[in-house]
Coordinates of C-alpha atoms in Angstrom, one line a residue:
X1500 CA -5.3 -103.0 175.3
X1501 CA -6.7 -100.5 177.2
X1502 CA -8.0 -101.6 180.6
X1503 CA -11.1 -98.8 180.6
X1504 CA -11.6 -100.3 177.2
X1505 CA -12.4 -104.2 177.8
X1506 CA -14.2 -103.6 181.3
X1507 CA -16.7 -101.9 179.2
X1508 CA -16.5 -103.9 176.1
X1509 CA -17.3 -107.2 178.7
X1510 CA -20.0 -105.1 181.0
X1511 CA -21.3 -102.8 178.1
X1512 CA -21.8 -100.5 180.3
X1513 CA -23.0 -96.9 178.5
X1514 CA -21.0 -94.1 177.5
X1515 CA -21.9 -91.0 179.6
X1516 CA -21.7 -87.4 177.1
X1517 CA -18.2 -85.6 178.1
X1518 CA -20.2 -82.4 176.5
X1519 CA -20.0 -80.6 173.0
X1520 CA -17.5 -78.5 171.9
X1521 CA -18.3 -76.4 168.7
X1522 CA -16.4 -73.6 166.5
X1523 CA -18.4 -72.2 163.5
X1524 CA -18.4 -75.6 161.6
X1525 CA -18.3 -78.3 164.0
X1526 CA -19.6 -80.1 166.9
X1527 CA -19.5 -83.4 169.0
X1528 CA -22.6 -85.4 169.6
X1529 CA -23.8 -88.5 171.5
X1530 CA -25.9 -89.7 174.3
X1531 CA -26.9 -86.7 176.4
X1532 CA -25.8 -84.3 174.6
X1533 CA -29.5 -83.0 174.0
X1534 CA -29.4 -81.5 177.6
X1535 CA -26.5 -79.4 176.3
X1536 CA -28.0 -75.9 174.1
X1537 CA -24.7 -75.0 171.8
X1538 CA -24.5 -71.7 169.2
X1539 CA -26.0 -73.2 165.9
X1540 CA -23.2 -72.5 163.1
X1541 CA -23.9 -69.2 161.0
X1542 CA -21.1 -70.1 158.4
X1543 CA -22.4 -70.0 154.9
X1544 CA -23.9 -73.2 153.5
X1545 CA -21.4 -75.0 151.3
X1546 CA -21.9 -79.0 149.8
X1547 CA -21.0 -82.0 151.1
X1548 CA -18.5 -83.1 148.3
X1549 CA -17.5 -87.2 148.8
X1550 CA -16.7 -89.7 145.8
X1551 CA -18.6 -93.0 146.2
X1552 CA -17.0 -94.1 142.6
X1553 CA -14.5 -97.2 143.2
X1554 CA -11.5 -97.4 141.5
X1555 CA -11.2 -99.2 137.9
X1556 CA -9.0 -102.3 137.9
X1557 CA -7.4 -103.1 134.8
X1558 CA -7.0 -106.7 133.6
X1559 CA -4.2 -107.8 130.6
X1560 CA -7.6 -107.9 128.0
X1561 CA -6.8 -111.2 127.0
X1562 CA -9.0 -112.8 124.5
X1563 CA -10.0 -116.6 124.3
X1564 CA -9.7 -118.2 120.5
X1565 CA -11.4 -120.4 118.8
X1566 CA -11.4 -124.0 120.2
X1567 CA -9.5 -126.2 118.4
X1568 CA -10.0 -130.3 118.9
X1569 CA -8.1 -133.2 117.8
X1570 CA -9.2 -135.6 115.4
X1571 CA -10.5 -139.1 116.9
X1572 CA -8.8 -142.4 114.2
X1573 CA -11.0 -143.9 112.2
X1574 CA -10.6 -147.4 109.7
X1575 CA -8.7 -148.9 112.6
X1576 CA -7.4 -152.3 111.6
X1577 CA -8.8 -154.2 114.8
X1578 CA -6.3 -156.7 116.6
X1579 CA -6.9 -160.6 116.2
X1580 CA -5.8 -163.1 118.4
X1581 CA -7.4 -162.0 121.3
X1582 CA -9.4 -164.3 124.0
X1583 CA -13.0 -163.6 124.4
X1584 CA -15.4 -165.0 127.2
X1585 CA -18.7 -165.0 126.5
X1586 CA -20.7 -163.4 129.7
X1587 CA -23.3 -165.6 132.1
X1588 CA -26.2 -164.2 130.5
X1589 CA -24.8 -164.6 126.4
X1590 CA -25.5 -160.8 125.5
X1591 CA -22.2 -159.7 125.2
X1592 CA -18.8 -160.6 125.4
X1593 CA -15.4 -159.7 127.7
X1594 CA -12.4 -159.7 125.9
X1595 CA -8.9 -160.2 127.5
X1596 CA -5.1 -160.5 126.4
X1597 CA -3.4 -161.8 129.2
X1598 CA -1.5 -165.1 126.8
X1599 CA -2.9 -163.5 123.5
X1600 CA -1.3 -160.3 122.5
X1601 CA 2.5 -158.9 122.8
X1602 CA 2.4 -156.4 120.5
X1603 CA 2.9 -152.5 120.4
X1604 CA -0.7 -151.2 119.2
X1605 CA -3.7 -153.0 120.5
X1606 CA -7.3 -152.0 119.0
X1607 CA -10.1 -153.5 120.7
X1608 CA -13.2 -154.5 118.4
X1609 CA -16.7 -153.2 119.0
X1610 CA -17.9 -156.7 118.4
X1611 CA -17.4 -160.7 118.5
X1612 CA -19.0 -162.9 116.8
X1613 CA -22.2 -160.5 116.1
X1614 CA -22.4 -159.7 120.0
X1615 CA -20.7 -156.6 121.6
X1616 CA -18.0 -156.4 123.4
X1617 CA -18.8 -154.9 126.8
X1618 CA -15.8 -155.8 129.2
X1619 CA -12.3 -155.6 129.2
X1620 CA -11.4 -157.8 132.1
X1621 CA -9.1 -157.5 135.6
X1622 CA -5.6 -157.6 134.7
X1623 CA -6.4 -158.1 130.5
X1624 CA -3.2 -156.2 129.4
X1625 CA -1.1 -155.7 132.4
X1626 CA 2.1 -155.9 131.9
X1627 CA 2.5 -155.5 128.5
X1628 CA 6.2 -154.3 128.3
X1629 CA 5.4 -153.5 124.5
X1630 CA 2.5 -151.5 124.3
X1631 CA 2.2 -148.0 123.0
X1632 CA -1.5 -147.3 121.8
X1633 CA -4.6 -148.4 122.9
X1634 CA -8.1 -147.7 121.0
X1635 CA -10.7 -148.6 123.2
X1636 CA -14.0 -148.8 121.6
X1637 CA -17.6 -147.1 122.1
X1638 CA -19.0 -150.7 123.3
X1639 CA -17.2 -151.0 126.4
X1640 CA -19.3 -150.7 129.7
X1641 CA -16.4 -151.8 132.0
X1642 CA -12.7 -151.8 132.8
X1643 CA -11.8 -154.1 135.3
X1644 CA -8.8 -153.8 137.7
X1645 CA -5.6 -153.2 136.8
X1646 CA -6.3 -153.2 133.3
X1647 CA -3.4 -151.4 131.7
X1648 CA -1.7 -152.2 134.9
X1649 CA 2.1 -151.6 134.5
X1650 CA 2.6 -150.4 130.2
X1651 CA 5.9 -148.5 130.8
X1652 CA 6.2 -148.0 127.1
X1653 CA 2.2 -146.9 126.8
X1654 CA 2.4 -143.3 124.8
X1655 CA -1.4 -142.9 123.3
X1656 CA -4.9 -143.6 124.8
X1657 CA -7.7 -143.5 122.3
X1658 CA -10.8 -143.7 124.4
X1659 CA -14.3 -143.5 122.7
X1660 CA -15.8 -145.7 125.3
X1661 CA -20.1 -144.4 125.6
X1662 CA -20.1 -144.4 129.1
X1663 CA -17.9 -147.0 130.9
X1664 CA -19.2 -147.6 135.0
X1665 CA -17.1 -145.7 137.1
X1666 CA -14.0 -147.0 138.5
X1667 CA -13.5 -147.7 142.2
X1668 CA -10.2 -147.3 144.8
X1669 CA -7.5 -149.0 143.7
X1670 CA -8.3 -149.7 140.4
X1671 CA -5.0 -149.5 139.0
X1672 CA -6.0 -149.4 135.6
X1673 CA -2.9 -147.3 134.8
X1674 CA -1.2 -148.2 137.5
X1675 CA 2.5 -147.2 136.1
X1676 CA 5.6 -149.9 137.1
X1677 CA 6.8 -147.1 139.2
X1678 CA 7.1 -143.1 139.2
X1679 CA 6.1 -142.9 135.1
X1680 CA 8.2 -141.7 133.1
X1681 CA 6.6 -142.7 130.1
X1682 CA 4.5 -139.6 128.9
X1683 CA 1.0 -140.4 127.6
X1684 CA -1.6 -138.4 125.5
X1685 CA -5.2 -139.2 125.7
X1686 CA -7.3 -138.5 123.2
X1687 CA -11.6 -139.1 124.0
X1688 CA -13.5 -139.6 120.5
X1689 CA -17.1 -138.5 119.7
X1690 CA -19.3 -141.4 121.1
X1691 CA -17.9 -140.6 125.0
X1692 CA -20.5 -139.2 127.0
X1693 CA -19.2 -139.9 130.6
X1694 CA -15.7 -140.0 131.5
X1695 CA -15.7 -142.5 134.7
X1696 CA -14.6 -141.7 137.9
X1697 CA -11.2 -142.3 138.9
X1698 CA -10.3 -143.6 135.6
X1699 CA -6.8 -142.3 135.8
X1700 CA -6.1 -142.2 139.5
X1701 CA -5.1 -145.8 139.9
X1702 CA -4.9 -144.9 144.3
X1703 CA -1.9 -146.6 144.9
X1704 CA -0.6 -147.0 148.3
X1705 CA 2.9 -145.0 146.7
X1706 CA 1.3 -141.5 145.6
X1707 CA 4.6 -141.6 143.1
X1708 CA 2.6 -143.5 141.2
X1709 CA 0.2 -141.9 138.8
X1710 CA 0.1 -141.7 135.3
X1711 CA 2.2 -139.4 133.4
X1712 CA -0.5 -137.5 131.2
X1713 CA 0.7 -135.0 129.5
X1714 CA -2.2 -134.1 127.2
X1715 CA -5.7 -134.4 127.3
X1716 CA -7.6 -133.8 123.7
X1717 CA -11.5 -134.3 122.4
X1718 CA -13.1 -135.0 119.6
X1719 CA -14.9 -131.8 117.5
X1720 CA -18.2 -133.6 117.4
X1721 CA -17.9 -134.9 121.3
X1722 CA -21.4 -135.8 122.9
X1723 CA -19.5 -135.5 126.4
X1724 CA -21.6 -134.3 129.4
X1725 CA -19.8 -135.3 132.3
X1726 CA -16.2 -136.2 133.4
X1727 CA -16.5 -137.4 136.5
X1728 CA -14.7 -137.3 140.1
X1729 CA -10.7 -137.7 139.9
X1730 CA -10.4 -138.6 136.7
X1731 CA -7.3 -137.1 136.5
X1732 CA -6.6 -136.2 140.0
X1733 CA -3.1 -135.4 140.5
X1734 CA -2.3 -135.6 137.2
X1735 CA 0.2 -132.5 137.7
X1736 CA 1.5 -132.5 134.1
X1737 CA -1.7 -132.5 132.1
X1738 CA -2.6 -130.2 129.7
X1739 CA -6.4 -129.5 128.3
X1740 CA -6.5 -128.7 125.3
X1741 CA -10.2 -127.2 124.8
X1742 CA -12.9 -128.8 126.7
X1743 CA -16.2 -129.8 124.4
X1744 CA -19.0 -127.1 125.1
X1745 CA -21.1 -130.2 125.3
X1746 CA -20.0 -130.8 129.2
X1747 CA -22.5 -130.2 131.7
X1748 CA -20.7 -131.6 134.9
X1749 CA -17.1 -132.1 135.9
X1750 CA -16.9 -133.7 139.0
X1751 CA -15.1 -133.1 142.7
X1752 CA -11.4 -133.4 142.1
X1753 CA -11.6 -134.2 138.6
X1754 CA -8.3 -132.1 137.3
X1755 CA -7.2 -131.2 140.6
X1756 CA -3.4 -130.5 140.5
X1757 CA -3.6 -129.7 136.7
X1758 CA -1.4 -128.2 134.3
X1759 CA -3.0 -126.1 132.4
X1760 CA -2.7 -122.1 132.0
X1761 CA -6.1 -120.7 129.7
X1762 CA -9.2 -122.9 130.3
X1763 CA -12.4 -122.0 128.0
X1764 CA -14.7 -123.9 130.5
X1765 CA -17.9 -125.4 128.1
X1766 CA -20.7 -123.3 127.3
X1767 CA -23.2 -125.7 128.7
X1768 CA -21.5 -126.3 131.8
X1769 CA -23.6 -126.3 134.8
X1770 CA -21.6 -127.8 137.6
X1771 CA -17.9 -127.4 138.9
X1772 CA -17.3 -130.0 141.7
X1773 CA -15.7 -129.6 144.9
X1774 CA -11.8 -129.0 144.1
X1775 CA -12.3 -129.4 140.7
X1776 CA -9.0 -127.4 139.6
X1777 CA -7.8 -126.9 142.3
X1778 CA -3.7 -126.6 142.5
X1779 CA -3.8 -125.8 138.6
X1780 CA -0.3 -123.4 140.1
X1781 CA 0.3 -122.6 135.9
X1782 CA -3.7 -121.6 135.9
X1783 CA -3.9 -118.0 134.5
X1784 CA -7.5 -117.4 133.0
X1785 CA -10.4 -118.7 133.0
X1786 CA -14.1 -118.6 130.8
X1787 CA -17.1 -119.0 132.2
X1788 CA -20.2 -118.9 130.6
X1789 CA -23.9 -118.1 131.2
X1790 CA -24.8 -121.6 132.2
X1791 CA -22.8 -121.9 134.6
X1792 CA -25.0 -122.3 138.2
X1793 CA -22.6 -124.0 140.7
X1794 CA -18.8 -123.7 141.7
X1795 CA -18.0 -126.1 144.5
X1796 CA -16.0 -125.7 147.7
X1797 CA -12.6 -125.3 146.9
X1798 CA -13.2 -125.6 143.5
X1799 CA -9.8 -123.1 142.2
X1800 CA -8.4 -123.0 145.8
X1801 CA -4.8 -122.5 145.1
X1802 CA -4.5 -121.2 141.9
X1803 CA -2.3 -119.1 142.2
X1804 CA -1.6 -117.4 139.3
X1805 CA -4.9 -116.8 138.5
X1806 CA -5.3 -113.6 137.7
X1807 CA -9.4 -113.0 137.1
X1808 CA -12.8 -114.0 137.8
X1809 CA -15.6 -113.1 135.5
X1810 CA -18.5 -114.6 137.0
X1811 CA -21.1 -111.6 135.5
X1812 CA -22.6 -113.6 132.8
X1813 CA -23.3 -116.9 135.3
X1814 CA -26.2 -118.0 137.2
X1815 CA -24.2 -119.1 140.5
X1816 CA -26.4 -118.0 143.4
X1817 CA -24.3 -119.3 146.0
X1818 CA -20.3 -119.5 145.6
X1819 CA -18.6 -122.5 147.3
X1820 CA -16.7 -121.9 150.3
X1821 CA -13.0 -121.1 149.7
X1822 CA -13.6 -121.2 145.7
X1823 CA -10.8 -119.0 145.3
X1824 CA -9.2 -119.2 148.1
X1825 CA -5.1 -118.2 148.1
X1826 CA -5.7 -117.1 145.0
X1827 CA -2.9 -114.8 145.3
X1828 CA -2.9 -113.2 141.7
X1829 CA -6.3 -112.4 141.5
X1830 CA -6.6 -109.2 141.6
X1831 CA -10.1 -108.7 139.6
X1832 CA -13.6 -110.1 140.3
X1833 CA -17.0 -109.2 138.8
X1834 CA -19.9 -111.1 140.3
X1835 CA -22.8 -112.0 138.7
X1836 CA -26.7 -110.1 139.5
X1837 CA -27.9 -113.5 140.8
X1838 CA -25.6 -114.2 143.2
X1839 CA -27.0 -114.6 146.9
X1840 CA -24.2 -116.1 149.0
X1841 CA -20.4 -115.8 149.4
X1842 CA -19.2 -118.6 151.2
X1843 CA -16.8 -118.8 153.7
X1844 CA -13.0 -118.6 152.7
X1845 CA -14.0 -117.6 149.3
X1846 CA -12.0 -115.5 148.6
X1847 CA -9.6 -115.7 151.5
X1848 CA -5.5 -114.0 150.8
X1849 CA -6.9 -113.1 147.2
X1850 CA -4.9 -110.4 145.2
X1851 CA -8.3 -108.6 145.0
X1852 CA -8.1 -104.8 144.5
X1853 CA -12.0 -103.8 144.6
X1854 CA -14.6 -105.9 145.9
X1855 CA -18.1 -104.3 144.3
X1856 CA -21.1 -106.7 145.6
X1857 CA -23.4 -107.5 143.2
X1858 CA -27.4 -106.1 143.9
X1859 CA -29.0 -109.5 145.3
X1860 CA -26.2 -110.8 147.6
X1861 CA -27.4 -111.5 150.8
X1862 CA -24.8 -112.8 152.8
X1863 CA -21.0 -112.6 153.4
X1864 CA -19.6 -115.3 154.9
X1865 CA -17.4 -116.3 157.7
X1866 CA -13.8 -114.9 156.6
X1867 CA -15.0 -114.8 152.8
X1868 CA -12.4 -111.5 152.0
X1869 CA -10.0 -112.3 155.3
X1870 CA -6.3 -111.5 154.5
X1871 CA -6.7 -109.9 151.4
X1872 CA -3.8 -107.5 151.6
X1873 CA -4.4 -105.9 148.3
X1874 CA -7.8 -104.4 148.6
X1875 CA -8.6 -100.7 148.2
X1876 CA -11.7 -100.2 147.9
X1877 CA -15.2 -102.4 149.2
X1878 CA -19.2 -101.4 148.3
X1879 CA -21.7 -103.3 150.0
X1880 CA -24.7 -103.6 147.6
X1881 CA -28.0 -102.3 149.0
X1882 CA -29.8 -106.1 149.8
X1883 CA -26.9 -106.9 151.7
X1884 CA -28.9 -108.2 155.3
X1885 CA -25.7 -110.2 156.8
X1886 CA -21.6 -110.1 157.2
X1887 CA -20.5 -113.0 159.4
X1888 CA -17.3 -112.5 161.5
X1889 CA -14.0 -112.1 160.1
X1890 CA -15.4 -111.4 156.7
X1891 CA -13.0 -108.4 155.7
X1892 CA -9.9 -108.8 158.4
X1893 CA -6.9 -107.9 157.4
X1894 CA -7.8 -105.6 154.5
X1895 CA -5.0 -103.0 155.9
X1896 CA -4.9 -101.2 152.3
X1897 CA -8.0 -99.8 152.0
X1898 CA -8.5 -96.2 151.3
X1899 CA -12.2 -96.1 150.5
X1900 CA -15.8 -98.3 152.1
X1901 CA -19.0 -97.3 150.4
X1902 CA -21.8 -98.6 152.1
X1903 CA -25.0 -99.0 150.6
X1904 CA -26.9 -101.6 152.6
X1905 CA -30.6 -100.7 153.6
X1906 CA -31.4 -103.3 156.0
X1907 CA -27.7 -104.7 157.4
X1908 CA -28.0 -106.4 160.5
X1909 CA -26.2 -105.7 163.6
X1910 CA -23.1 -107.1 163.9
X1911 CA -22.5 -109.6 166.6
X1912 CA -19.6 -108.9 169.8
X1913 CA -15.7 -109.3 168.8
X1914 CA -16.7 -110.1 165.5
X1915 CA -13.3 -108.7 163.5
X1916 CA -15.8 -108.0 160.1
X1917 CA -13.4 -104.9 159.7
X1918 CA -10.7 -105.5 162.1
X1919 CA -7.7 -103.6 160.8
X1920 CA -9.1 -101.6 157.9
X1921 CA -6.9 -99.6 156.2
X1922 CA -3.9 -99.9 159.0
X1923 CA -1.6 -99.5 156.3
X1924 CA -2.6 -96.5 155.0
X1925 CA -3.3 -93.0 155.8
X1926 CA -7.0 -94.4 156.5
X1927 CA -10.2 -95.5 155.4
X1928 CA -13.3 -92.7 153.9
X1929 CA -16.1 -94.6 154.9
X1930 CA -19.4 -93.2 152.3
X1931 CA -23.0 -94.4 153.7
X1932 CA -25.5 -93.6 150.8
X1933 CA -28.6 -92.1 150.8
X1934 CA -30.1 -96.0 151.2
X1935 CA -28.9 -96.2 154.7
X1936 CA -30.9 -95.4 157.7
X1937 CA -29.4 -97.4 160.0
X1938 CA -26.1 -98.1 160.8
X1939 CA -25.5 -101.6 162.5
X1940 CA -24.4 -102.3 166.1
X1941 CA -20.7 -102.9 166.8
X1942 CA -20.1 -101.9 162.9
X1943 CA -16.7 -100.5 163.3
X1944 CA -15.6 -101.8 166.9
X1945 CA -14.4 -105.1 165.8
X1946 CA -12.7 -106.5 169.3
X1947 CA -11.9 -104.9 172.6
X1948 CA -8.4 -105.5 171.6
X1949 CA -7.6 -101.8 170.2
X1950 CA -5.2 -103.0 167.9
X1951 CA -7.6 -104.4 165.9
X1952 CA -9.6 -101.0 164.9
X1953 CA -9.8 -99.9 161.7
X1954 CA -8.2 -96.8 160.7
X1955 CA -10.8 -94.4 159.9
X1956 CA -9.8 -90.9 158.3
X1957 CA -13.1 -89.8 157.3
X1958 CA -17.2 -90.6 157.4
X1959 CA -20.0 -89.1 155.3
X1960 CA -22.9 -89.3 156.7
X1961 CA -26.5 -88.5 154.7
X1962 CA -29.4 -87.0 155.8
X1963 CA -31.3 -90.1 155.3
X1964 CA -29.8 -91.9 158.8
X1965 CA -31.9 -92.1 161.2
X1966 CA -30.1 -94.2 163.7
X1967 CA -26.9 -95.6 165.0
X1968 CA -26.5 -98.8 166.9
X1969 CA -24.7 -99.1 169.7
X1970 CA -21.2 -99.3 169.8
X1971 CA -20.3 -98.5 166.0
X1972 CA -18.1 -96.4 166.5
X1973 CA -17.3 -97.2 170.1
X1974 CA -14.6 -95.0 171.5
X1975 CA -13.1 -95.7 167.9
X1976 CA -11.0 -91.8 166.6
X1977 CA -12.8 -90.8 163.8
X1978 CA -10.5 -87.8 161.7
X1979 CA -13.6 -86.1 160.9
X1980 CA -17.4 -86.8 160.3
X1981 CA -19.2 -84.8 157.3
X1982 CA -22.9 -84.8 158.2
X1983 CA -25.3 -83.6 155.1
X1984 CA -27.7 -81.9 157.2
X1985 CA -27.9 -79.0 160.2
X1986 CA -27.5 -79.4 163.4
X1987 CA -30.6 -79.5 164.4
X1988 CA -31.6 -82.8 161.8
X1989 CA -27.7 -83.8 163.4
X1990 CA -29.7 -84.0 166.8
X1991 CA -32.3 -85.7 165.6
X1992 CA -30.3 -89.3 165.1
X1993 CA -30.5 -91.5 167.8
X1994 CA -27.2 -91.6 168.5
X1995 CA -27.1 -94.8 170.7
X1996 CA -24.6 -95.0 173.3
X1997 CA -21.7 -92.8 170.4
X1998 CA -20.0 -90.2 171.0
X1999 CA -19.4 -88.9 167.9
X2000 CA -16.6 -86.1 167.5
X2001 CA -15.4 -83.4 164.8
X2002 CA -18.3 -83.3 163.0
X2003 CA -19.5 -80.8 160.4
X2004 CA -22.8 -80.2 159.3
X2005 CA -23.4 -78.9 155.4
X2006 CA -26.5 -77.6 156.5
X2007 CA -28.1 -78.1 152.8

């Protein structure tokens, strides 16, 4: 760290004009450096030539099929022998098993006695050392605790249930004997229009514990709109096989820790909760479809062979804060036009190669792109108005920064929005478009620390700026500045306190 460099970075005190030195192309410019009356260039006019294009990243053109569902049993032969309770207020009844039932397949009537059965009660087949399929029926409202507490032989879970109340901490309605071993397939028929919370996360104090699911199928003609929050949280071997495109909502956590490796998210889906999938590690693609309008905080954090994002078709405005965050494979994002807000973290030590903002985004959060080692190429989008700090650290493989932000606001002191640009390569050609008027405050002098400066190779500059804010390139080495214009519309720019050096004016 230069010593010069931090007294003035702490006192901001201004750059005094060291002169301007000029040859028949070129000249340095700053504060001051109108009292100074240099040779304007007599070299014939030639034109700026700069390439604002960004660089085309492939993906493997995967293609989703079909859906494909399983098929829900019907003319089930309904167990007898079981012990019902009629409830306090007569409607309905709440069956049980506890002394009843000892056999291997247990299907649970709709109804008793002409009334419905609404309740399977605490404890009603725990235990059951012989059970292998359950069928539970559209009726019930309620599972109490510890239902299916302890099946170690249970294999199959037909579950057709309308919408059962959600499930609460410790539960244990699948509460395995121990680590399972036994591997169970659930299968959710074509009355089910909620999927309860927690209604295979039993919360045991041992977090060995947890159901073995292993697949996860629906019914073709599924009325489900919502699976709600942790219903198969840590369920680390499941597989989906084709969500219904009748799902609206899947709640916070719902297959976090999943197994599965193409999800066809539902057409009508409108909300991914917080952590939704995230730790799917076999996730490789996902489909997301114009309904789509939120994706929660964290929602495919560690994914991490996920490989891309196509949000284009979506009507997310604001994307959840570290939404794809160490996803390390993903190397391709497109954004959709209504998108306002990237979060912080969003995208933080993504495998991104080009980041191309979409027209409406506003704001960048706090360390949205930080670490994201593979970049090469960034366009900010012309409504762009803030970048919060950190937002682009880190990207040391960038070649190219096309900026095309009309009304960017200054950025604030050691804010590290481009600390370290392009330090891996042979440096960064930074492209401000015709849009630009004004180039923010402090753009490219990220800390007084000078390791942290970008490695700048080249800058165009237009005709159409008008200004540039203090300390944007402060005492930063520029390779060479293209300027559109002559030098005398060069000496026109307020300059703030820059110092700008080998720069060439087009004179077009």
């Amino acid at each position: 760290m230069k010593s010069k460099r931090l007294l003035l970075a702490l006192l901001g005190v201004m750059l005094v004009s060291c002169g301007r030195h000029t040859n028949s192309t070129s000249t340095s410019v700053g504060q001051d450096s109108s009292s100074t009356n240099p040779s304007v260039s007599t070299t014939t006019p030639k034109e700026l030539v700069y390439d604002a294009n960004l660089p085309e990243v492939k993906d493997d053109g995967y293609e989703f099929a079909k859906k494909s569902y399983a098929d829900f049993p019907t003319n089930l032969v309904e167990t007898s022998g079981l012990t019902y309770e009629l409830s306090e207020d007569e409607t309905y009844y709440k069956v049980s098993g506890k002394t009843s039932f000892y056999g291997d397949v247990l299907v649970i009537p709709s109804f008793h006695n002409g009334l419905p059965v609404k309740e399977i009660v605490n404890d009603a087949f725990a235990e059951k050392v012989r059970l292998k399929e359950v069928y539970i029926p559209e009726t019930i409202e309620k599972l109490g605790a510890g239902v299916f507490n302890c099946t170690p032989l249970l294999e199959k879970v037909y579950y057709n249930a309308k919408n059962v109340a959600d499930l609460q901490g410790k539960n244990w309605a699948f509460l395995p004997v121990d680590k399972a071993t036994n591997k169970i397939d659930v299968y959710f028929g074509p009355s089910v229009e909620k999927i309860p919370n927690r209604l295979f996360y039993p919360l045991s104090t041992d977090p060995d514990r947890i159901p073995y699911i292993k697949n996860i199928y629906f019914s073709e003609n599924s009325k489900l709109k919502t699976i709600g929050e942790y219903a198969f949280y840590k369920s680390s071997n499941a597989i989906i096989h084709d969500l219904p495109d009748t799902i609206e909502s899947i709640g916070n956590y719902a297959f976090y820790e999943g197994k599965t490796e193409n999800l066809d998210l539902p057409v009508s889906l409108k909300n991914i909760g917080q952590f939704a999938f995230a730790f799917n590690e076999d996730l490789k693609r996902v489909n997301f479809h114009e309904d789509l309008e939120v994706v929660g905080e964290h929602a495919f954090y560690n994914c991490r062979k996920l490989t891309k994002v196509d949000l284009s078709k979506t009507k997310i405005e604001v994307l959840g804060s570290s939404s794809f965050r160490n996803c390390e494979s993903l190397n391709k994002v497109l954004f959709p036009s209504t998108l306002n807000k990237i979060d912080k973290r969003a995208f933080e030590n993504a495998g991104l190669e080009v980041v191309d903002l979409p027209n409406n985004l506003e704001i960048v959060g706090e360390n949205a792109f930080i670490g994201c080692h593979s970049l090469v190429a960034i366009k900010l989008n012309s409504s762009l108005k803030t970048i919060y700090n950190g937002a682009f650290e880190d990207a040391i493989n960038v070649t190219k920064l096309v900026v095309n932000s009309i009304e960017l606001e200054d950025f604030g002191p050691s804010n590290k929005i481009f600390s370290r640009l392009g330090q891996n390569t042979n440096g960064v050609e930074v492209i401000f478009m015709e849009t630009v008027k004004r180039i923010p405050q402090r753009m490219f002098f990220p800390n007084a620390n000078e390791d942290l400066d970008p490695n700048i190779k080249r800058v165009v500059l237009l005709k159409t700026i008008e200004e540039i804010g203090d300390y944007a390139f402060y005492e930063l080495s520029v390779g060479k500045i293209d300027y559109e214009g002559n030098e005398e519309q060069l000496q026109n720019i307020n300059m703030g306190n820059n110092i700008l050096t080998n720069v060439e004016c087009y004179n077009n």
